[in-house]
Each structure stands twice: as structure tokens, then as C-alpha cells.
């Protein structure tokens, strides 16, 4: 195993929240795209916001949740296999005593601590497309659809 990386600050969210976010964006991940940075999900932690973004070049999915603590801006791309494994391992139990997952990011690794285990993964290197240019900000119409 490699020497441990210099991880940034720890922050946490309920496991159900992260599992829901992953479920909302994972469908848009590319599968074996030559643009390797699309074969995963972009995690953006900034302030009190955690945002997840996925795209395959034709469709884009964005989901976000509020964090309990304020964190400095961090952007990492988690590989597709890591996303699938996290979805499988995370609990979807809700309620008042719902289990949390702690996250930490480094330059080339991400660490998730939950359920008595530590899950460390390498990150996808590369520059994720600027999703803010695709999502319109000044629109007058809004549509909300149920699943």
C-alpha cells in the first residue's frame, strides 16, 4: 500500500444522503469513455455544500446536499467502480440515529470512514468539464417532476 496522503479536513453526511445523491447522478456517468475524467462523479465540497456532478458528454446530472460544517473548496473525481461500490455499501437507514459517513480528500486519494471500516480509493486525474456553463442560472420557468 502507498504511503498515506495528506488528507484535507474531515466532513460528514448521513449515509442515506450520500447514497441518495449518488443514485441521483450515477446514471449520467460515462462508461469506458476515452475522456477518462467522465468515467466517474465529480465531488465538490465548498462552504456548507456538497455537490455531485456526472456527465457522459450528452447528459448531465447535478445533485447537492447541505453539510454540518464549513469546508474549504475541494474538487475530486471518484472513479466509476468506487461509486458503484459505495452505493452497494452505504446504508439507506433514515431517522434520528442514522449512520454518518466521514469523507476526506487528498491530491490523489479519497477516504471514506463508515460502519467501522475505512474505504480508501485513488482519484481520477483530469479536469472535469465546467458544468456551471451548462446549467442555466437566470431562467423564469421551473418544472418539478416526481419520479
N, C-alpha and C. Protein backbone atom coordinates (compact mmCIF):
# COMPACT_ATOMS: atom_id res chain seq x y z
N UNK A 1 0.84 -1.19 0.00
CA UNK A 1 0.00 0.00 0.00
C UNK A 1 0.88 1.24 0.00
N UNK A 2 0.42 2.28 -0.64
CA UNK A 2 1.16 3.53 -0.71
C UNK A 2 1.22 4.22 0.63
N UNK A 3 2.20 5.13 0.75
CA UNK A 3 2.28 5.98 1.93
C UNK A 3 1.00 6.81 2.01
N UNK A 4 0.58 7.12 3.22
CA UNK A 4 -0.67 7.86 3.35
C UNK A 4 -0.52 9.28 2.81
N UNK A 5 -1.55 9.72 2.13
CA UNK A 5 -1.56 11.05 1.53
C UNK A 5 -1.92 12.09 2.59
N UNK A 6 -1.65 13.35 2.26
CA UNK A 6 -2.02 14.46 3.16
C UNK A 6 -3.48 14.80 2.90
N UNK A 7 -4.35 14.26 3.73
CA UNK A 7 -5.78 14.47 3.55
C UNK A 7 -6.20 15.82 4.11
N UNK A 8 -7.24 16.39 3.48
CA UNK A 8 -7.80 17.66 3.93
C UNK A 8 -8.71 17.44 5.13
N UNK A 9 -9.51 18.46 5.46
CA UNK A 9 -10.38 18.37 6.63
C UNK A 9 -11.46 17.29 6.48
N UNK A 10 -11.87 16.74 7.60
CA UNK A 10 -12.91 15.72 7.63
C UNK A 10 -14.28 16.40 7.65
N UNK A 11 -15.21 15.88 6.87
CA UNK A 11 -16.60 16.33 6.97
C UNK A 11 -17.49 15.11 6.81
N UNK A 12 -18.72 15.21 7.27
CA UNK A 12 -19.58 14.04 7.22
C UNK A 12 -21.00 14.40 6.79
N UNK A 13 -21.67 13.40 6.25
CA UNK A 13 -23.09 13.50 5.90
C UNK A 13 -23.74 12.17 6.28
N UNK A 14 -25.05 12.15 6.46
CA UNK A 14 -25.71 10.87 6.69
C UNK A 14 -25.47 9.93 5.50
N UNK A 15 -25.29 8.66 5.78
CA UNK A 15 -25.05 7.69 4.71
C UNK A 15 -26.19 7.69 3.70
N UNK A 16 -27.42 7.81 4.19
CA UNK A 16 -28.58 7.82 3.29
C UNK A 16 -28.51 9.00 2.34
N UNK A 17 -28.07 10.16 2.83
CA UNK A 17 -27.96 11.35 1.98
C UNK A 17 -26.97 11.11 0.85
N UNK A 18 -25.79 10.58 1.18
CA UNK A 18 -24.79 10.33 0.15
C UNK A 18 -25.28 9.27 -0.82
N UNK A 19 -25.91 8.23 -0.31
CA UNK A 19 -26.43 7.17 -1.19
C UNK A 19 -27.48 7.74 -2.14
N UNK A 20 -28.35 8.61 -1.63
CA UNK A 20 -29.37 9.25 -2.48
C UNK A 20 -28.72 10.14 -3.54
N UNK A 21 -27.71 10.93 -3.15
CA UNK A 21 -27.02 11.80 -4.10
C UNK A 21 -26.36 10.96 -5.20
N UNK A 22 -25.68 9.89 -4.81
CA UNK A 22 -25.04 9.02 -5.79
C UNK A 22 -26.07 8.43 -6.74
N UNK A 23 -27.21 8.03 -6.20
CA UNK A 23 -28.28 7.47 -7.02
C UNK A 23 -28.86 8.48 -8.00
N UNK A 24 -28.87 9.75 -7.61
CA UNK A 24 -29.44 10.79 -8.47
C UNK A 24 -28.53 11.15 -9.64
N UNK A 25 -27.22 10.92 -9.52
CA UNK A 25 -26.31 11.34 -10.59
C UNK A 25 -25.59 10.20 -11.30
N UNK A 26 -25.56 9.00 -10.71
CA UNK A 26 -24.73 7.93 -11.27
C UNK A 26 -25.16 7.48 -12.66
N UNK A 27 -26.44 7.62 -13.01
CA UNK A 27 -26.91 7.22 -14.33
C UNK A 27 -26.21 7.99 -15.45
N UNK A 28 -25.72 9.19 -15.16
CA UNK A 28 -25.12 10.03 -16.20
C UNK A 28 -23.61 9.82 -16.35
N UNK A 29 -23.01 8.94 -15.54
CA UNK A 29 -21.58 8.65 -15.67
C UNK A 29 -21.31 7.98 -17.00
N UNK A 30 -20.19 8.33 -17.61
CA UNK A 30 -19.78 7.67 -18.83
C UNK A 30 -19.28 6.26 -18.51
N UNK A 31 -19.36 5.38 -19.51
CA UNK A 31 -18.86 4.01 -19.37
C UNK A 31 -17.75 3.81 -20.39
N UNK A 32 -16.53 3.63 -19.94
CA UNK A 32 -15.36 3.41 -20.79
C UNK A 32 -15.19 4.48 -21.86
N UNK A 33 -15.38 5.72 -21.50
CA UNK A 33 -15.17 6.85 -22.41
C UNK A 33 -13.68 7.12 -22.52
N UNK A 34 -13.23 7.50 -23.69
CA UNK A 34 -11.82 7.83 -23.89
C UNK A 34 -11.44 9.06 -23.06
N UNK A 35 -12.43 9.91 -22.79
CA UNK A 35 -12.22 11.04 -21.88
C UNK A 35 -12.39 10.50 -20.46
N UNK A 36 -11.31 9.95 -19.93
CA UNK A 36 -11.31 9.21 -18.66
C UNK A 36 -11.92 9.98 -17.50
N UNK A 37 -11.85 11.32 -17.52
CA UNK A 37 -12.39 12.12 -16.42
C UNK A 37 -13.92 12.10 -16.39
N UNK A 38 -14.56 11.59 -17.43
CA UNK A 38 -16.02 11.46 -17.43
C UNK A 38 -16.48 10.12 -16.85
N UNK A 39 -15.53 9.20 -16.64
CA UNK A 39 -15.86 7.87 -16.12
C UNK A 39 -15.92 7.89 -14.59
N UNK A 40 -16.63 8.82 -14.05
CA UNK A 40 -16.75 8.94 -12.60
C UNK A 40 -17.68 10.09 -12.24
N UNK A 41 -17.66 10.43 -10.96
CA UNK A 41 -18.51 11.52 -10.45
C UNK A 41 -17.63 12.58 -9.81
N UNK A 42 -17.91 13.83 -10.14
CA UNK A 42 -17.20 14.95 -9.54
C UNK A 42 -17.84 15.26 -8.19
N UNK A 43 -17.02 15.26 -7.13
CA UNK A 43 -17.45 15.67 -5.79
C UNK A 43 -16.92 17.07 -5.57
N UNK A 44 -17.78 18.03 -5.25
CA UNK A 44 -17.37 19.39 -4.94
C UNK A 44 -17.87 19.72 -3.54
N UNK A 45 -16.92 19.93 -2.63
CA UNK A 45 -17.26 20.35 -1.27
C UNK A 45 -16.79 21.78 -1.13
N UNK A 46 -17.71 22.68 -0.83
CA UNK A 46 -17.36 24.10 -0.69
C UNK A 46 -18.33 24.75 0.28
N UNK A 47 -17.78 25.44 1.27
CA UNK A 47 -18.63 26.06 2.27
C UNK A 47 -19.40 24.99 3.02
N UNK A 48 -20.70 25.12 3.03
CA UNK A 48 -21.55 24.11 3.68
C UNK A 48 -22.32 23.30 2.64
N UNK A 49 -21.74 23.14 1.47
CA UNK A 49 -22.42 22.48 0.37
C UNK A 49 -21.58 21.33 -0.19
N UNK A 50 -22.20 20.17 -0.41
CA UNK A 50 -21.58 19.04 -1.10
C UNK A 50 -22.37 18.83 -2.37
N UNK A 51 -21.70 18.95 -3.52
CA UNK A 51 -22.37 18.77 -4.81
C UNK A 51 -21.73 17.60 -5.55
N UNK A 52 -22.56 16.83 -6.23
CA UNK A 52 -22.09 15.73 -7.05
C UNK A 52 -22.55 15.98 -8.48
N UNK A 53 -21.64 15.77 -9.44
CA UNK A 53 -21.94 16.03 -10.84
C UNK A 53 -21.43 14.85 -11.67
N UNK A 54 -22.23 14.41 -12.62
CA UNK A 54 -21.80 13.37 -13.55
C UNK A 54 -22.28 13.74 -14.95
N UNK A 55 -21.48 13.38 -15.95
CA UNK A 55 -21.87 13.61 -17.33
C UNK A 55 -21.19 12.58 -18.22
N UNK A 56 -21.85 12.25 -19.32
CA UNK A 56 -21.23 11.39 -20.32
C UNK A 56 -21.00 12.16 -21.61
N UNK A 57 -21.15 13.46 -21.55
CA UNK A 57 -20.96 14.30 -22.73
C UNK A 57 -22.27 14.64 -23.43
N UNK A 58 -23.34 13.89 -23.14
CA UNK A 58 -24.64 14.13 -23.75
C UNK A 58 -25.68 14.55 -22.72
N UNK A 59 -25.55 14.02 -21.54
CA UNK A 59 -26.48 14.37 -20.46
C UNK A 59 -25.66 14.71 -19.22
N UNK A 60 -26.25 15.50 -18.35
CA UNK A 60 -25.56 15.95 -17.15
C UNK A 60 -26.51 15.83 -15.97
N UNK A 61 -25.99 15.34 -14.85
CA UNK A 61 -26.80 15.23 -13.63
C UNK A 61 -26.08 15.97 -12.51
N UNK A 62 -26.84 16.73 -11.72
CA UNK A 62 -26.31 17.52 -10.62
C UNK A 62 -27.19 17.30 -9.40
N UNK A 63 -26.58 17.07 -8.26
CA UNK A 63 -27.33 16.94 -7.00
C UNK A 63 -26.47 17.51 -5.89
N UNK A 64 -27.12 18.08 -4.87
CA UNK A 64 -26.34 18.67 -3.77
C UNK A 64 -27.05 18.48 -2.45
N UNK A 65 -26.26 18.61 -1.38
CA UNK A 65 -26.77 18.50 -0.01
C UNK A 65 -26.02 19.49 0.86
N UNK A 66 -26.62 19.83 2.00
CA UNK A 66 -26.00 20.76 2.95
C UNK A 66 -25.17 19.98 3.96
N UNK A 67 -23.97 20.52 4.25
CA UNK A 67 -23.07 19.91 5.23
C UNK A 67 -23.28 20.55 6.59
N UNK A 68 -22.87 19.84 7.64
CA UNK A 68 -22.98 20.36 9.00
C UNK A 68 -21.89 21.39 9.31
N UNK A 69 -20.74 21.24 8.66
CA UNK A 69 -19.60 22.13 8.92
C UNK A 69 -19.18 22.81 7.62
N UNK A 70 -18.48 23.91 7.77
CA UNK A 70 -17.96 24.62 6.60
C UNK A 70 -16.60 24.04 6.23
N UNK A 71 -16.41 23.76 4.94
CA UNK A 71 -15.14 23.20 4.47
C UNK A 71 -14.58 24.05 3.34
N UNK A 72 -13.25 24.08 3.19
CA UNK A 72 -12.66 24.81 2.07
C UNK A 72 -12.99 24.09 0.77
N UNK A 73 -12.91 24.81 -0.35
CA UNK A 73 -13.28 24.23 -1.64
C UNK A 73 -12.36 23.07 -2.00
N UNK A 74 -12.97 21.95 -2.32
CA UNK A 74 -12.26 20.75 -2.75
C UNK A 74 -13.03 20.13 -3.90
N UNK A 75 -12.33 19.74 -4.96
CA UNK A 75 -12.96 19.07 -6.09
C UNK A 75 -12.18 17.81 -6.41
N UNK A 76 -12.86 16.68 -6.44
CA UNK A 76 -12.23 15.41 -6.78
C UNK A 76 -13.17 14.61 -7.68
N UNK A 77 -12.59 13.74 -8.50
CA UNK A 77 -13.39 12.87 -9.35
C UNK A 77 -13.22 11.44 -8.85
N UNK A 78 -14.32 10.85 -8.39
CA UNK A 78 -14.29 9.46 -7.94
C UNK A 78 -14.50 8.54 -9.12
N UNK A 79 -13.72 7.45 -9.22
CA UNK A 79 -13.89 6.51 -10.32
C UNK A 79 -15.24 5.79 -10.28
N UNK A 80 -15.67 5.35 -11.43
CA UNK A 80 -16.95 4.65 -11.59
C UNK A 80 -17.07 3.45 -10.65
N UNK A 81 -16.03 2.62 -10.57
CA UNK A 81 -16.08 1.42 -9.72
C UNK A 81 -16.23 1.79 -8.25
N UNK A 82 -15.61 2.87 -7.83
CA UNK A 82 -15.73 3.34 -6.44
C UNK A 82 -17.16 3.76 -6.16
N UNK A 83 -17.77 4.48 -7.10
CA UNK A 83 -19.15 4.95 -6.94
C UNK A 83 -20.09 3.75 -6.78
N UNK A 84 -19.92 2.74 -7.63
CA UNK A 84 -20.78 1.56 -7.58
C UNK A 84 -20.59 0.83 -6.25
N UNK A 85 -19.34 0.72 -5.80
CA UNK A 85 -19.07 0.04 -4.52
C UNK A 85 -19.66 0.82 -3.34
N UNK A 86 -19.53 2.15 -3.36
CA UNK A 86 -20.11 2.96 -2.29
C UNK A 86 -21.63 2.80 -2.24
N UNK A 87 -22.27 2.81 -3.40
CA UNK A 87 -23.72 2.64 -3.44
C UNK A 87 -24.13 1.30 -2.82
N UNK A 88 -23.32 0.28 -3.05
CA UNK A 88 -23.61 -1.04 -2.51
C UNK A 88 -23.42 -1.10 -0.99
N UNK A 89 -22.38 -0.41 -0.48
CA UNK A 89 -22.02 -0.50 0.93
C UNK A 89 -22.79 0.44 1.85
N UNK A 90 -23.23 1.58 1.33
CA UNK A 90 -23.86 2.59 2.18
C UNK A 90 -25.24 2.15 2.67
N UNK A 91 -25.55 2.55 3.88
CA UNK A 91 -26.84 2.25 4.49
C UNK A 91 -27.88 3.27 4.01
N UNK A 92 -29.11 2.82 3.83
CA UNK A 92 -30.16 3.78 3.49
C UNK A 92 -31.15 3.92 4.64
N UNK A 93 -30.65 3.66 5.84
CA UNK A 93 -31.48 3.84 7.04
C UNK A 93 -31.61 5.32 7.36
N UNK A 94 -32.82 5.76 7.60
CA UNK A 94 -33.06 7.16 7.95
C UNK A 94 -33.32 7.29 9.43
N UNK A 95 -34.01 8.33 9.80
CA UNK A 95 -34.38 8.53 11.20
C UNK A 95 -33.38 9.40 11.94
N UNK A 96 -33.60 9.51 13.25
CA UNK A 96 -32.77 10.40 14.06
C UNK A 96 -31.36 9.87 14.28
N UNK A 97 -31.20 8.57 14.43
CA UNK A 97 -29.88 8.00 14.69
C UNK A 97 -29.29 7.37 13.44
N UNK A 98 -29.50 8.02 12.30
CA UNK A 98 -28.99 7.45 11.06
C UNK A 98 -27.46 7.51 11.04
N UNK A 99 -26.83 6.46 10.49
CA UNK A 99 -25.37 6.42 10.45
C UNK A 99 -24.80 7.47 9.49
N UNK A 100 -23.66 8.04 9.86
CA UNK A 100 -22.98 9.04 9.03
C UNK A 100 -21.77 8.42 8.34
N UNK A 101 -21.31 9.09 7.29
CA UNK A 101 -20.07 8.72 6.61
C UNK A 101 -19.15 9.93 6.66
N UNK A 102 -17.90 9.70 7.08
CA UNK A 102 -16.91 10.77 7.10
C UNK A 102 -16.10 10.70 5.82
N UNK A 103 -15.80 11.88 5.25
CA UNK A 103 -15.05 11.95 4.00
C UNK A 103 -13.85 12.85 4.16
N UNK A 104 -12.76 12.48 3.49
CA UNK A 104 -11.56 13.30 3.42
C UNK A 104 -10.97 13.13 2.04
N UNK A 105 -10.47 14.22 1.48
CA UNK A 105 -9.87 14.17 0.16
C UNK A 105 -8.42 14.61 0.21
N UNK A 106 -7.59 13.99 -0.63
CA UNK A 106 -6.19 14.38 -0.80
C UNK A 106 -6.00 14.63 -2.30
N UNK A 107 -4.76 14.90 -2.71
CA UNK A 107 -4.49 15.17 -4.13
C UNK A 107 -4.87 14.00 -5.03
N UNK A 108 -4.56 12.78 -4.59
CA UNK A 108 -4.80 11.63 -5.46
C UNK A 108 -5.60 10.51 -4.79
N UNK A 109 -6.16 10.79 -3.60
CA UNK A 109 -6.93 9.77 -2.89
C UNK A 109 -8.14 10.37 -2.19
N UNK A 110 -9.11 9.51 -1.95
CA UNK A 110 -10.27 9.89 -1.12
C UNK A 110 -10.43 8.82 -0.06
N UNK A 111 -10.84 9.24 1.13
CA UNK A 111 -11.03 8.30 2.24
C UNK A 111 -12.44 8.47 2.79
N UNK A 112 -13.14 7.35 2.91
CA UNK A 112 -14.49 7.32 3.46
C UNK A 112 -14.47 6.40 4.68
N UNK A 113 -14.95 6.90 5.81
CA UNK A 113 -14.97 6.10 7.04
C UNK A 113 -16.43 5.95 7.48
N UNK A 114 -16.88 4.69 7.57
CA UNK A 114 -18.26 4.42 7.97
C UNK A 114 -18.40 2.96 8.36
N UNK A 115 -19.35 2.70 9.24
CA UNK A 115 -19.66 1.33 9.62
C UNK A 115 -18.46 0.54 10.14
N UNK A 116 -17.55 1.20 10.83
CA UNK A 116 -16.39 0.51 11.38
C UNK A 116 -15.32 0.17 10.35
N UNK A 117 -15.40 0.74 9.16
CA UNK A 117 -14.37 0.47 8.16
C UNK A 117 -13.90 1.76 7.50
N UNK A 118 -12.74 1.66 6.87
CA UNK A 118 -12.14 2.79 6.16
C UNK A 118 -11.99 2.38 4.71
N UNK A 119 -12.57 3.16 3.80
CA UNK A 119 -12.56 2.87 2.37
C UNK A 119 -11.70 3.93 1.70
N UNK A 120 -10.55 3.54 1.16
CA UNK A 120 -9.64 4.48 0.51
C UNK A 120 -9.58 4.14 -0.97
N UNK A 121 -9.64 5.15 -1.82
CA UNK A 121 -9.60 4.94 -3.26
C UNK A 121 -8.73 5.98 -3.94
N UNK A 122 -8.18 5.59 -5.08
CA UNK A 122 -7.46 6.55 -5.91
C UNK A 122 -8.50 7.41 -6.62
N UNK A 123 -8.10 8.60 -7.01
CA UNK A 123 -8.99 9.51 -7.72
C UNK A 123 -8.66 9.50 -9.21
N UNK A 124 -9.62 9.92 -10.01
CA UNK A 124 -9.39 10.10 -11.44
C UNK A 124 -8.70 11.43 -11.63
N UNK A 125 -7.58 11.42 -12.34
CA UNK A 125 -6.89 12.67 -12.62
C UNK A 125 -7.50 13.30 -13.87
N UNK A 126 -7.47 14.59 -13.94
CA UNK A 126 -8.00 15.28 -15.10
C UNK A 126 -8.89 16.44 -14.68
N UNK A 127 -9.33 17.19 -15.65
CA UNK A 127 -10.16 18.37 -15.42
C UNK A 127 -11.58 18.06 -15.86
N UNK A 128 -12.50 18.07 -14.91
CA UNK A 128 -13.91 17.83 -15.21
C UNK A 128 -14.45 19.04 -15.95
N UNK A 129 -15.34 18.84 -16.94
CA UNK A 129 -15.91 19.99 -17.67
C UNK A 129 -16.61 20.97 -16.73
N UNK A 130 -16.64 22.24 -17.11
CA UNK A 130 -17.28 23.28 -16.30
C UNK A 130 -18.80 23.14 -16.42
N UNK A 131 -19.39 22.45 -15.47
CA UNK A 131 -20.83 22.18 -15.51
C UNK A 131 -21.65 23.45 -15.29
N UNK A 132 -21.07 24.47 -14.66
CA UNK A 132 -21.80 25.72 -14.43
C UNK A 132 -22.12 26.45 -15.72
N UNK A 133 -21.36 26.19 -16.77
CA UNK A 133 -21.65 26.82 -18.07
C UNK A 133 -22.84 26.16 -18.75
N UNK A 134 -23.15 24.94 -18.37
CA UNK A 134 -24.24 24.19 -19.00
C UNK A 134 -25.58 24.42 -18.30
N UNK A 135 -25.53 24.58 -16.98
CA UNK A 135 -26.76 24.75 -16.21
C UNK A 135 -27.18 26.22 -16.23
N UNK A 136 -28.35 26.52 -16.80
CA UNK A 136 -28.79 27.92 -16.84
C UNK A 136 -29.09 28.45 -15.44
N UNK A 137 -28.67 29.67 -15.17
CA UNK A 137 -28.88 30.28 -13.85
C UNK A 137 -30.02 31.29 -13.84
N UNK A 138 -30.20 32.00 -14.93
CA UNK A 138 -31.24 33.04 -14.99
C UNK A 138 -32.39 32.56 -15.88
N UNK A 139 -33.26 31.77 -15.31
CA UNK A 139 -34.41 31.30 -16.07
C UNK A 139 -35.69 31.69 -15.34
N UNK A 140 -36.76 31.81 -16.09
CA UNK A 140 -38.01 32.26 -15.50
C UNK A 140 -38.97 31.10 -15.23
N UNK A 141 -38.80 29.99 -15.93
CA UNK A 141 -39.70 28.85 -15.77
C UNK A 141 -39.03 27.77 -14.94
N UNK A 142 -39.84 27.08 -14.16
CA UNK A 142 -39.34 25.99 -13.34
C UNK A 142 -40.32 24.82 -13.41
N UNK A 143 -39.80 23.62 -13.57
CA UNK A 143 -40.62 22.43 -13.63
C UNK A 143 -40.10 21.44 -12.60
N UNK A 144 -40.98 20.90 -11.78
CA UNK A 144 -40.61 19.88 -10.81
C UNK A 144 -41.40 18.62 -11.12
N UNK A 145 -40.70 17.52 -11.32
CA UNK A 145 -41.34 16.26 -11.66
C UNK A 145 -41.09 15.23 -10.59
N UNK A 146 -42.07 14.41 -10.32
CA UNK A 146 -41.89 13.29 -9.41
C UNK A 146 -41.29 12.12 -10.16
N UNK A 147 -40.72 11.19 -9.42
CA UNK A 147 -40.11 10.03 -10.10
C UNK A 147 -41.14 9.11 -10.60
